[in-house]
Tab-separated table of N, CA and C in Angstrom:
chain	number	residue	atom	x	y	z
Z	24	MET	N	81.921	111.023	125.723
Z	24	MET	CA	82.366	110.732	127.201
Z	24	MET	C	83.581	111.156	127.046
Z	25	ALA	N	85.232	110.383	126.909
Z	25	ALA	CA	86.168	110.030	126.794
Z	25	ALA	C	86.565	112.129	126.640
Z	26	LEU	N	85.428	112.164	125.763
Z	26	LEU	CA	85.908	114.290	125.215
Z	26	LEU	C	86.015	115.014	126.595
Z	27	GLN	N	85.505	114.251	127.976
Z	27	GLN	CA	84.538	115.085	129.471
Z	27	GLN	C	85.896	115.268	130.038
Z	28	ALA	N	86.838	114.209	130.098
Z	28	ALA	CA	87.866	114.327	130.440
Z	28	ALA	C	88.760	114.901	130.913
Z	29	PRO	N	89.056	115.519	132.228
Z	29	PRO	CA	90.079	116.274	132.134
Z	29	PRO	C	91.459	116.223	131.308
Z	30	THR	N	92.186	117.496	130.756
Z	30	THR	CA	93.159	116.982	130.360
Z	30	THR	C	93.680	118.399	130.535
Z	31	GLY	N	95.340	118.611	130.223
Z	31	GLY	CA	96.739	119.255	131.285
Z	31	GLY	C	96.310	120.442	129.995
Z	32	SER	N	96.235	121.422	130.521
Z	32	SER	CA	96.515	123.293	130.121
Z	32	SER	C	95.304	123.044	128.579
Z	33	ASN	N	94.225	122.028	129.836
Z	33	ASN	CA	92.799	122.107	127.982
Z	33	ASN	C	93.393	121.633	126.529
Z	34	ALA	N	94.117	121.276	126.692
Z	34	ALA	CA	94.762	120.858	125.449
Z	34	ALA	C	93.655	120.396	124.759
Z	35	GLN	N	93.469	119.249	124.683
Z	35	GLN	CA	92.649	118.577	123.856
Z	35	GLN	C	93.412	117.621	123.418
Z	36	THR	N	94.661	117.116	122.964
Z	36	THR	CA	95.578	117.136	122.001
Z	36	THR	C	95.277	115.634	121.936
Z	37	TRP	N	93.803	115.047	122.576
Z	37	TRP	CA	93.312	113.357	122.156
Z	37	TRP	C	93.422	113.971	121.292
Z	38	HIS	N	93.604	111.613	119.951
Z	38	HIS	CA	92.246	111.384	119.453
Z	38	HIS	C	92.418	110.346	119.546
Z	39	TRP	N	91.435	109.590	119.040
Z	39	TRP	CA	90.437	108.087	118.512
Z	39	TRP	C	90.581	107.883	117.544
Z	40	ILE	N	91.082	106.335	116.798
Z	40	ILE	CA	91.228	105.975	115.672
Z	40	ILE	C	90.160	104.508	116.218
Z	41	ILE	N	89.240	104.613	115.721
Z	41	ILE	CA	88.139	103.234	115.420
Z	41	ILE	C	88.457	102.736	114.806
Z	42	VAL	N	88.713	101.467	115.095
Z	42	VAL	CA	88.625	99.814	113.595
Z	42	VAL	C	88.107	99.608	113.648
Z	43	THR	N	86.930	99.173	112.415
Z	43	THR	CA	85.701	97.964	112.275
Z	43	THR	C	86.353	97.571	110.899
Z	44	ASP	N	86.988	97.859	110.430
Z	44	ASP	CA	87.554	97.290	108.956
Z	44	ASP	C	88.022	96.225	109.552
Z	45	VAL	N	87.821	95.218	108.537
Z	45	VAL	CA	87.938	93.395	108.973
Z	45	VAL	C	89.844	93.417	108.807
Z	46	GLU	N	89.871	93.517	107.857
Z	46	GLU	CA	91.558	93.330	106.836
Z	46	GLU	C	92.350	94.057	108.464
Z	47	LYS	N	92.409	95.013	109.129
Z	47	LYS	CA	92.994	96.236	109.464
Z	47	LYS	C	92.682	95.869	110.925
Z	48	ARG	N	91.487	95.118	111.427
Z	48	ARG	CA	91.488	94.449	112.691
Z	48	ARG	C	92.320	93.127	112.723
Z	49	GLN	N	91.952	92.359	112.012
Z	49	GLN	CA	93.342	91.221	111.406
Z	49	GLN	C	94.877	92.197	111.809
Z	50	ALA	N	94.784	92.580	111.313
Z	50	ALA	CA	96.636	93.274	111.002
Z	50	ALA	C	97.202	93.230	112.298
Z	51	ILE	N	96.114	94.025	112.848
Z	51	ILE	CA	96.406	95.048	114.419
Z	51	ILE	C	96.225	93.902	115.752
Z	52	ALA	N	95.825	92.399	115.132
Z	52	ALA	CA	94.830	91.630	115.927
Z	52	ALA	C	96.787	90.273	115.908
Z	53	ARG	N	96.900	90.276	114.302
Z	53	ARG	CA	98.461	89.453	114.311
Z	53	ARG	C	100.054	90.283	115.074
Z	54	LEU	N	99.735	91.400	115.136
Z	54	LEU	CA	100.860	91.832	115.588
Z	54	LEU	C	101.012	92.175	117.249
Z	55	TYR	N	99.787	92.077	117.062
Z	55	TYR	CA	99.762	92.223	119.252
Z	55	TYR	C	99.455	90.539	120.036
Z	56	ALA	N	99.647	89.172	118.583
Z	56	ALA	CA	99.915	88.873	118.930
Z	56	ALA	C	100.521	88.256	119.543
Z	57	ARG	N	101.580	88.496	118.435
Z	57	ARG	CA	103.590	88.979	118.684
Z	57	ARG	C	104.170	88.911	119.511
Z	58	SER	N	103.012	90.870	119.829
Z	58	SER	CA	104.384	91.457	120.759
Z	58	SER	C	103.803	89.962	122.613
Z	59	PHE	N	101.910	89.705	122.131
Z	59	PHE	CA	101.916	88.891	123.273
Z	59	PHE	C	102.079	87.833	123.196
Z	60	ALA	N	102.730	86.736	122.722
Z	60	ALA	CA	103.808	86.120	122.976
Z	60	ALA	C	104.599	86.335	123.590
Z	61	ARG	N	105.461	87.183	123.211
Z	61	ARG	CA	107.141	87.165	124.450
Z	61	ARG	C	106.417	87.332	124.936
Z	62	TYR	N	105.228	88.032	125.644
Z	62	TYR	CA	104.777	88.413	126.834
Z	62	TYR	C	105.177	87.345	127.919
Z	63	ARG	N	103.904	86.186	127.627
Z	63	ARG	CA	103.410	85.008	127.934
Z	63	ARG	C	104.726	84.837	127.846
Z	64	ALA	N	105.665	84.534	127.046
Z	64	ALA	CA	106.743	84.307	126.511
Z	64	ALA	C	107.928	84.339	128.346
Z	65	SER	N	107.871	85.315	128.205
Z	65	SER	CA	108.789	86.182	129.746
Z	65	SER	C	108.133	85.417	131.161
Z	66	GLY	N	107.284	85.053	131.558
Z	66	GLY	CA	106.842	83.736	132.450
Z	66	GLY	C	104.841	84.642	133.653
Z	67	SER	N	105.114	84.406	133.793
Z	67	SER	CA	104.139	84.854	135.314
Z	67	SER	C	104.544	84.045	137.078
Z	68	ARG	N	104.160	85.471	136.891
Z	68	ARG	CA	103.727	85.970	138.725
Z	68	ARG	C	103.642	84.967	139.461
Z	69	THR	N	104.194	84.145	140.813
Z	69	THR	CA	102.902	83.663	141.258
Z	69	THR	C	103.028	84.533	142.261
Z	70	TYR	N	101.896	83.567	143.179
Z	70	TYR	CA	101.768	84.799	144.833
Z	70	TYR	C	101.048	83.694	145.806
Z	71	ALA	N	101.637	84.594	146.778
Z	71	ALA	CA	100.921	83.549	148.158
Z	71	ALA	C	99.668	82.704	148.693
Z	72	ASP	N	99.442	84.380	148.027
Z	72	ASP	CA	97.921	84.432	148.591
Z	72	ASP	C	97.086	83.300	147.551
Z	73	PRO	N	97.017	82.828	148.246
Z	73	PRO	CA	95.664	82.066	147.438
Z	73	PRO	C	94.819	82.107	146.553
Z	74	THR	N	93.986	83.224	146.436
Z	74	THR	CA	92.729	84.023	146.295
Z	74	THR	C	93.471	84.908	145.297
Z	75	ARG	N	94.916	85.493	144.731
Z	75	ARG	CA	94.928	86.177	144.303
Z	75	ARG	C	95.655	85.579	143.222
Z	76	GLN	N	96.347	84.832	143.524
Z	76	GLN	CA	96.684	83.183	142.729
Z	76	GLN	C	95.904	83.192	142.231
Z	77	ALA	N	94.479	83.249	142.856
Z	77	ALA	CA	93.751	82.142	141.143
Z	77	ALA	C	92.576	83.792	140.808
Z	78	VAL	N	92.797	84.117	141.509
Z	78	VAL	CA	91.585	85.704	140.777
Z	78	VAL	C	93.329	85.991	139.467
Z	79	GLN	N	94.735	86.222	139.698
Z	79	GLN	CA	95.886	86.162	138.323
Z	79	GLN	C	95.178	84.933	137.806
Z	80	GLN	N	95.542	83.225	137.844
Z	80	GLN	CA	94.760	82.606	137.452
Z	80	GLN	C	93.861	82.783	135.633
Z	81	ARG	N	92.441	83.422	136.609
Z	81	ARG	CA	91.812	83.510	135.610
Z	81	ARG	C	92.265	84.476	134.176
Z	82	VAL	N	92.336	85.752	134.784
Z	82	VAL	CA	93.420	87.389	134.002
Z	82	VAL	C	94.306	86.121	132.783
Z	83	SER	N	94.994	85.658	133.990
Z	83	SER	CA	96.183	85.129	132.399
Z	83	SER	C	95.065	83.968	131.763
Z	84	SER	N	94.465	83.369	131.771
Z	84	SER	CA	93.807	83.064	131.063
Z	84	SER	C	92.673	83.944	129.568
Z	85	SER	N	92.267	84.886	130.726
Z	85	SER	CA	91.443	85.932	129.377
Z	85	SER	C	91.939	86.313	128.256
Z	86	ALA	N	92.953	87.218	129.191
Z	86	ALA	CA	93.907	87.766	128.557
Z	86	ALA	C	95.036	86.567	126.575
Z	87	ASP	N	95.007	85.115	127.437
Z	87	ASP	CA	94.681	83.974	126.662
Z	87	ASP	C	94.323	84.810	125.169
Z	88	TYR	N	92.995	83.857	125.967
Z	88	TYR	CA	91.673	84.571	124.823
Z	88	TYR	C	91.885	85.250	124.216
Z	89	LEU	N	91.858	86.869	124.711
Z	89	LEU	CA	91.676	88.161	124.069
Z	89	LEU	C	93.201	87.962	122.684
Z	90	ALA	N	94.127	87.345	123.024
Z	90	ALA	CA	95.267	87.588	122.213
Z	90	ALA	C	94.889	86.087	121.141
Z	91	GLU	N	93.506	84.861	121.545
Z	91	GLU	CA	94.042	84.394	120.610
Z	91	GLU	C	92.605	85.162	119.205
Z	92	HIS	N	91.625	86.232	120.430
Z	92	HIS	CA	90.445	86.333	119.856
Z	92	HIS	C	90.423	87.737	119.239
Z	93	MET	N	91.627	88.676	119.102
Z	93	MET	CA	91.388	89.915	118.665
Z	93	MET	C	90.743	90.403	117.605
Z	94	GLY	N	90.928	89.136	116.004
Z	94	GLY	CA	91.104	89.747	114.695
Z	94	GLY	C	89.068	89.344	114.896
Z	95	GLU	N	88.825	88.589	115.648
Z	95	GLU	CA	86.975	89.429	115.885
Z	95	GLU	C	86.249	90.297	116.525
Z	96	VAL	N	86.489	90.847	117.032
Z	96	VAL	CA	86.696	92.013	118.502
Z	96	VAL	C	86.041	93.129	117.174
Z	97	PRO	N	84.974	92.871	116.971
Z	97	PRO	CA	83.936	94.309	116.494
Z	97	PRO	C	84.498	95.574	116.474
Z	98	VAL	N	85.621	96.163	117.240
Z	98	VAL	CA	85.798	97.330	117.235
Z	98	VAL	C	87.148	97.125	118.237
Z	99	LEU	N	87.814	98.011	117.169
Z	99	LEU	CA	89.387	98.405	118.404
Z	99	LEU	C	89.260	99.996	118.101
Z	100	VAL	N	89.768	100.064	119.652
Z	100	VAL	CA	89.458	102.050	119.342
Z	100	VAL	C	91.217	102.028	120.085
Z	101	ILE	N	92.183	102.836	119.240
Z	101	ILE	CA	93.499	102.919	119.802
Z	101	ILE	C	92.754	104.318	120.232
Z	102	GLY	N	93.262	104.667	121.847
Z	102	GLY	CA	93.821	106.020	122.090
Z	102	GLY	C	95.067	107.050	122.000
Z	103	ALA	N	94.780	108.028	121.720
Z	103	ALA	CA	96.630	108.171	120.609
Z	103	ALA	C	96.546	110.256	121.367
Z	104	ILE	N	98.072	110.383	121.221
Z	104	ILE	CA	97.670	111.796	121.731
Z	104	ILE	C	98.788	112.815	120.560
Z	105	PHE	N	98.604	113.984	120.447
Z	105	PHE	CA	99.028	114.568	119.544
Z	105	PHE	C	100.250	114.693	120.856
Z	106	THR	N	101.847	114.940	120.482
Z	106	THR	CA	102.830	115.308	120.733
Z	106	THR	C	102.972	116.577	120.459
Z	107	GLY	N	103.566	116.408	119.027
Z	107	GLY	CA	104.061	117.812	118.371
Z	107	GLY	C	105.126	117.201	117.888
Z	108	ALA	N	105.819	116.318	117.923
Z	108	ALA	CA	106.928	115.816	117.619
Z	108	ALA	C	107.333	114.444	117.939
Z	109	GLU	N	108.062	113.717	116.697
Z	109	GLU	CA	108.011	112.449	116.770
Z	109	GLU	C	108.998	112.232	118.020
Z	110	GLU	N	109.885	112.804	118.254
Z	110	GLU	CA	110.486	112.589	120.219
Z	110	GLU	C	110.028	113.861	120.967
Z	111	PHE	N	109.857	113.260	122.683
Z	111	PHE	CA	109.691	114.787	123.147
Z	111	PHE	C	110.177	113.937	124.711
Z	112	GLU	N	110.300	115.797	125.522
Z	112	GLU	CA	110.740	115.047	126.371
Z	112	GLU	C	110.235	114.251	127.782
Z	113	PRO	N	111.349	113.561	128.603
Z	113	PRO	CA	111.266	112.794	128.961
Z	113	PRO	C	110.317	112.930	130.199
Z	114	GLY	N	110.354	114.437	130.907
Z	114	GLY	CA	109.554	115.426	131.162
Z	114	GLY	C	108.227	115.670	131.371
Z	115	SER	N	107.706	115.550	129.958
Z	115	SER	CA	106.209	116.218	129.241
Z	115	SER	C	105.890	114.431	129.534
Z	116	GLN	N	106.070	113.568	130.189
Z	116	GLN	CA	105.390	112.339	129.877
Z	116	GLN	C	103.913	111.768	131.191
Z	117	ALA	N	104.047	112.521	131.971
Z	117	ALA	CA	103.136	112.503	132.791
Z	117	ALA	C	101.908	113.106	132.197
Z	118	GLY	N	102.257	114.882	132.068
Z	118	GLY	CA	100.347	115.370	131.103
Z	118	GLY	C	100.583	114.892	130.149
Z	119	LEU	N	101.568	114.226	129.538
Z	119	LEU	CA	101.305	113.509	128.409
Z	119	LEU	C	99.830	112.505	128.599
Z	120	TRP	N	100.841	112.058	129.182
Z	120	TRP	CA	100.280	110.275	128.553
Z	120	TRP	C	98.459	110.401	130.553
Z	121	GLY	N	98.980	112.041	130.863
Z	121	GLY	CA	97.801	112.131	132.084
Z	121	GLY	C	96.479	113.151	131.540
Z	122	SER	N	97.240	113.256	130.218
Z	122	SER	CA	95.815	113.973	129.646
Z	122	SER	C	94.774	113.003	128.506
Z	123	LEU	N	95.785	112.015	128.195
Z	123	LEU	CA	95.071	110.495	127.628
Z	123	LEU	C	94.228	109.435	128.454
Z	124	LEU	N	95.458	109.089	129.145
Z	124	LEU	CA	94.899	108.086	129.971
Z	124	LEU	C	93.862	108.531	130.865
Z	125	PRO	N	93.197	109.553	131.170
Z	125	PRO	CA	91.661	110.122	132.382
Z	125	PRO	C	90.521	109.448	130.945
Z	126	ALA	N	90.714	109.642	129.893
Z	126	ALA	CA	90.287	110.072	128.937
Z	126	ALA	C	89.328	108.353	128.198
Z	127	ALA	N	91.098	108.085	128.411
Z	127	ALA	CA	89.943	105.952	127.265
Z	127	ALA	C	89.190	106.157	128.833
Z	128	TRP	N	89.339	105.927	130.373
Z	128	TRP	CA	89.440	105.874	130.800
Z	128	TRP	C	87.324	105.818	131.007
Z	129	SER	N	87.068	106.560	130.979
Z	129	SER	CA	86.104	107.962	130.996
Z	129	SER	C	85.517	106.596	130.031
Z	130	LEU	N	86.216	106.653	128.936
Z	130	LEU	CA	84.970	105.678	127.432
Z	130	LEU	C	85.109	104.598	127.959
Z	131	GLN	N	85.884	103.375	128.851
Z	131	GLN	CA	85.688	102.337	129.121
Z	131	GLN	C	84.541	102.129	130.074
Z	132	LEU	N	84.619	103.088	130.840
Z	132	LEU	CA	82.776	103.219	131.933
Z	132	LEU	C	81.734	103.797	131.693
Z	133	ALA	N	81.392	105.411	130.130
Z	133	ALA	CA	81.083	104.543	129.758
Z	133	ALA	C	80.685	103.683	128.380
Z	134	LEU	N	81.483	102.478	128.474
Z	134	LEU	CA	80.802	100.971	127.387
Z	134	LEU	C	80.340	100.662	128.168
Z	135	ARG	N	80.691	100.810	129.346
Z	135	ARG	CA	80.666	99.309	130.622
Z	135	ARG	C	79.044	99.902	130.851
Z	136	ALA	N	78.730	100.986	131.099
Z	136	ALA	CA	77.067	101.419	131.483
Z	136	ALA	C	76.571	100.879	129.875
Z	137	ARG	N	76.776	100.305	129.290
Z	137	ARG	CA	75.854	100.821	128.248
Z	137	ARG	C	76.216	99.168	127.693
Z	138	GLY	N	76.352	98.571	128.208
Z	138	GLY	CA	76.865	97.343	128.365
Z	138	GLY	C	77.491	96.408	127.349
Z	139	LEU	N	78.247	97.141	126.911
Z	139	LEU	CA	79.640	96.775	126.443
Z	139	LEU	C	80.709	97.060	127.741
Z	140	GLY	N	81.418	95.584	126.512
Z	140	GLY	CA	82.820	95.508	127.794
Z	140	GLY	C	84.129	96.237	126.443
Z	141	SER	N	84.917	95.924	127.435
Z	141	SER	CA	86.518	96.094	126.395
Z	141	SER	C	87.398	96.080	127.567
Z	142	ALA	N	88.924	95.282	127.183
Z	142	ALA	CA	90.055	95.788	127.871
Z	142	ALA	C	91.259	96.053	127.097
Z	143	TRP	N	92.462	97.548	128.823
Z	143	TRP	CA	92.783	97.969	128.420
Z	143	TRP	C	94.056	96.910	128.548
Z	144	THR	N	94.886	97.382	127.267
Z	144	THR	CA	96.314	97.333	126.869
Z	144	THR	C	96.972	98.363	126.114
Z	145	THR	N	98.307	97.498	126.632
Z	145	THR	CA	98.538	98.593	125.853
Z	145	THR	C	100.017	97.798	125.110
Z	146	LEU	N	100.215	95.837	124.907
Z	146	LEU	CA	101.125	95.459	124.530
Z	146	LEU	C	101.033	95.569	122.855
Z	147	HIS	N	100.050	96.582	121.967
Z	147	HIS	CA	100.039	96.699	120.754
Z	147	HIS	C	101.324	97.363	120.462
Z	148	LEU	N	101.608	98.611	121.862
Z	148	LEU	CA	102.851	99.422	121.554
Z	148	LEU	C	104.192	99.185	120.705
Z	149	ALA	N	104.811	97.468	120.987
Z	149	ALA	CA	105.661	96.786	120.880
Z	149	ALA	C	105.976	97.179	118.996
Z	150	TYR	N	104.323	97.217	118.332
Z	150	TYR	CA	104.284	97.261	117.570
Z	150	TYR	C	103.717	98.513	116.894
Z	151	GLU	N	104.211	100.160	117.735
Z	151	GLU	CA	103.495	101.171	117.710
Z	151	GLU	C	104.105	102.164	116.035
Z	152	ARG	N	104.953	101.682	115.616
Z	152	ARG	CA	104.952	101.916	114.105
Z	152	ARG	C	104.332	101.549	113.241
Z	153	GLU	N	104.598	100.468	113.152
Z	153	GLU	CA	103.341	99.504	111.904
Z	153	GLU	C	101.657	99.677	112.191
Z	154	ILE	N	101.776	99.792	113.473
Z	154	ILE	CA	99.932	99.913	113.713
Z	154	ILE	C	100.142	101.073	112.745
Z	155	ALA	N	100.792	102.562	112.685
Z	155	ALA	CA	101.205	103.641	112.705
Z	155	ALA	C	100.902	103.544	111.170
Z	156	GLU	N	101.557	103.444	110.786
Z	156	GLU	CA	101.562	103.034	108.620
Z	156	GLU	C	100.212	102.787	108.677
Z	157	LEU	N	99.926	101.355	109.222
Z	157	LEU	CA	98.299	100.836	108.737
Z	157	LEU	C	97.749	101.576	108.737
Z	158	LEU	N	97.558	102.727	110.153
Z	158	LEU	CA	96.792	103.418	109.762
Z	158	LEU	C	96.193	104.766	109.410
Z	159	GLY	N	97.612	105.153	108.972
Z	159	GLY	CA	98.795	106.398	108.358
Z	159	GLY	C	98.245	107.662	109.336
Z	160	ILE	N	98.369	106.738	110.699
Z	160	ILE	CA	98.715	107.838	112.162
Z	160	ILE	C	100.176	109.247	111.643
Z	161	PRO	N	99.821	110.413	111.951
Z	161	PRO	CA	101.243	110.867	112.381
Z	161	PRO	C	102.441	110.537	113.250
Z	162	SER	N	103.419	110.965	112.185
Z	162	SER	CA	103.967	110.083	113.643
Z	162	SER	C	104.666	111.211	114.223
Z	163	THR	N	103.957	112.114	114.740
Z	163	THR	CA	103.418	113.331	115.936
Z	163	THR	C	101.952	113.142	116.015
Z	164	VAL	N	102.077	112.127	116.443
Z	164	VAL	CA	100.190	110.972	117.262
Z	164	VAL	C	101.145	110.514	118.470
Z	165	ARG	N	100.885	109.966	119.337
Z	165	ARG	CA	101.491	108.946	119.456
Z	165	ARG	C	100.117	107.682	120.453
Z	166	GLN	N	100.256	106.615	120.190
Z	166	GLN	CA	99.398	105.476	120.814
Z	166	GLN	C	99.943	105.121	122.366
Z	167	GLY	N	98.661	105.266	122.576
Z	167	GLY	CA	99.140	105.134	124.589
Z	167	GLY	C	98.161	103.434	124.661
Z	168	VAL	N	97.347	103.325	124.035
Z	168	VAL	CA	95.980	102.361	124.679
Z	168	VAL	C	95.571	101.912	123.099
Z	169	LEU	N	95.707	100.728	123.490
Z	169	LEU	CA	94.101	99.870	122.743
Z	169	LEU	C	93.321	99.462	123.238
Z	170	LEU	N	92.157	99.088	123.184
Z	170	LEU	CA	90.673	98.992	123.728
Z	170	LEU	C	90.093	98.119	122.946
Z	171	PRO	N	89.778	97.119	122.658
Z	171	PRO	CA	88.809	96.179	121.808
Z	171	PRO	C	87.416	96.338	122.700
Z	172	VAL	N	86.845	96.725	122.025
Z	172	VAL	CA	85.224	96.711	122.463
Z	172	VAL	C	83.836	95.604	121.718
Z	173	ALA	N	83.322	95.215	122.387
Z	173	ALA	CA	82.470	93.934	122.233
Z	173	ALA	C	81.462	94.260	123.201
Z	174	TYR	N	79.875	94.268	122.890
Z	174	TYR	CA	78.772	93.528	124.028
Z	174	TYR	C	79.592	92.133	124.412
Z	175	THR	N	79.139	92.684	126.225
Z	175	THR	CA	79.113	91.514	126.776
Z	175	THR	C	78.660	90.095	127.146
Z	176	VAL	N	79.190	89.338	127.785
Z	176	VAL	CA	78.093	88.151	127.731
Z	176	VAL	C	77.710	88.165	128.716
Z	177	GLY	N	77.446	89.192	129.512
Z	177	GLY	CA	76.362	89.341	130.449
Z	177	GLY	C	76.909	90.564	131.336
Z	178	THR	N	75.703	90.995	132.159
Z	178	THR	CA	75.926	92.365	132.313
Z	178	THR	C	76.141	92.482	134.389
Z	179	ASP	N	76.821	91.006	134.438
Z	179	ASP	CA	78.062	90.352	136.160
Z	179	ASP	C	78.500	91.092	136.656
Z	180	PHE	N	78.436	92.424	136.454
Z	180	PHE	CA	80.328	93.018	136.727
Z	180	PHE	C	80.279	93.258	138.576
Z	181	ARG	N	81.033	93.128	138.810
Z	181	ARG	CA	81.069	93.737	140.432
Z	181	ARG	C	83.148	93.561	140.052
Z	182	ALA	N	82.521	94.960	141.784
Z	182	ALA	CA	84.017	95.103	141.943
Z	182	ALA	C	85.426	94.386	141.307
Z	183	ALA	N	86.732	94.848	141.122
Z	183	ALA	CA	87.590	93.612	140.839
Z	183	ALA	C	88.503	93.796	141.970
Z	184	HIS	N	89.450	92.635	142.469
Z	184	HIS	CA	89.926	92.445	143.381
Z	184	HIS	C	90.968	92.957	144.092
Z	185	ARG	N	91.536	93.673	144.863
Z	185	ARG	CA	92.573	94.687	144.127
Z	185	ARG	C	93.028	94.223	146.078
Z	186	ALA	N	94.323	94.670	145.967
Z	186	ALA	CA	95.172	95.248	147.704
Z	186	ALA	C	94.741	95.558	148.931
Z	187	PRO	N	94.552	94.875	149.796
Z	187	PRO	CA	93.804	95.659	150.748
Z	187	PRO	C	95.074	97.397	151.079
Z	188	LEU	N	93.830	97.883	150.903
Z	188	LEU	CA	94.079	99.661	151.824
Z	188	LEU	C	95.476	99.474	152.316
Z	189	ASP	N	95.543	99.022	153.204
Z	189	ASP	CA	96.395	98.792	154.050
Z	189	ASP	C	97.864	98.852	153.615
Z	190	ASP	N	97.750	98.395	152.531
Z	190	ASP	CA	98.913	97.879	151.793
Z	190	ASP	C	99.840	98.235	150.838
Z	191	VAL	N	98.842	99.897	150.663
Z	191	VAL	CA	98.751	101.039	149.489
Z	191	VAL	C	99.113	102.200	149.790
Z	192	LEU	N	97.986	102.511	151.282
Z	192	LEU	CA	98.085	103.934	151.662
Z	192	LEU	C	99.445	103.911	152.518
Z	193	HIS	N	99.907	105.794	152.325
Z	193	HIS	CA	100.731	105.876	152.878
Z	193	HIS	C	100.031	107.620	152.629
Z	194	ILE	N	100.193	107.761	154.811
Z	194	ILE	CA	99.571	108.728	155.279
Z	194	ILE	C	100.795	109.550	155.432
Z	195	ASN	N	101.401	110.829	154.795
Z	195	ASN	CA	102.919	111.882	155.641
Z	195	ASN	C	104.159	111.122	154.710
Z	196	ALA	N	104.242	110.119	155.125
Z	196	ALA	CA	104.822	109.402	155.107
Z	196	ALA	C	104.945	108.360	154.025
Z	197	TRP	N	105.646	107.013	154.046
Z	197	TRP	CA	106.120	105.762	153.595
Z	197	TRP	C	105.460	105.032	154.771
């Protein structure tokens, strides 16, 4: 399903690294946990809206759980993209990631439709080079997302809480 997503110039330069090896998953989990610890130590945002604050507390709790149990997740999927060089032009960022990220989202939707859950995370990127070395990813391929994948506890999926449309929609001007 990920391969059916739109891609800039139809280049299809994405790559998918599926990690099921226990030792490799645990090594990635240790690096992720280090990155997560720094992220958590930076503090959490508080919201005036009590509903939004409650949602964020649940999200934080879920993120804590994932950081503690990442190594137990049966499948880690790393979405990556061929850049053609170790460094790339800043102006190419939107087209580059605009080819990978819709594909990762398509994969997440397909997983959900099949009773599997996933979580979008990029905290592993603080250790992108170490993970690339662990998995043999060439220096001309950059990682963009880490999707831990597992069967869910239930299938009671519902729409996520989002800001009201009037707060984020601008027509013809800001």
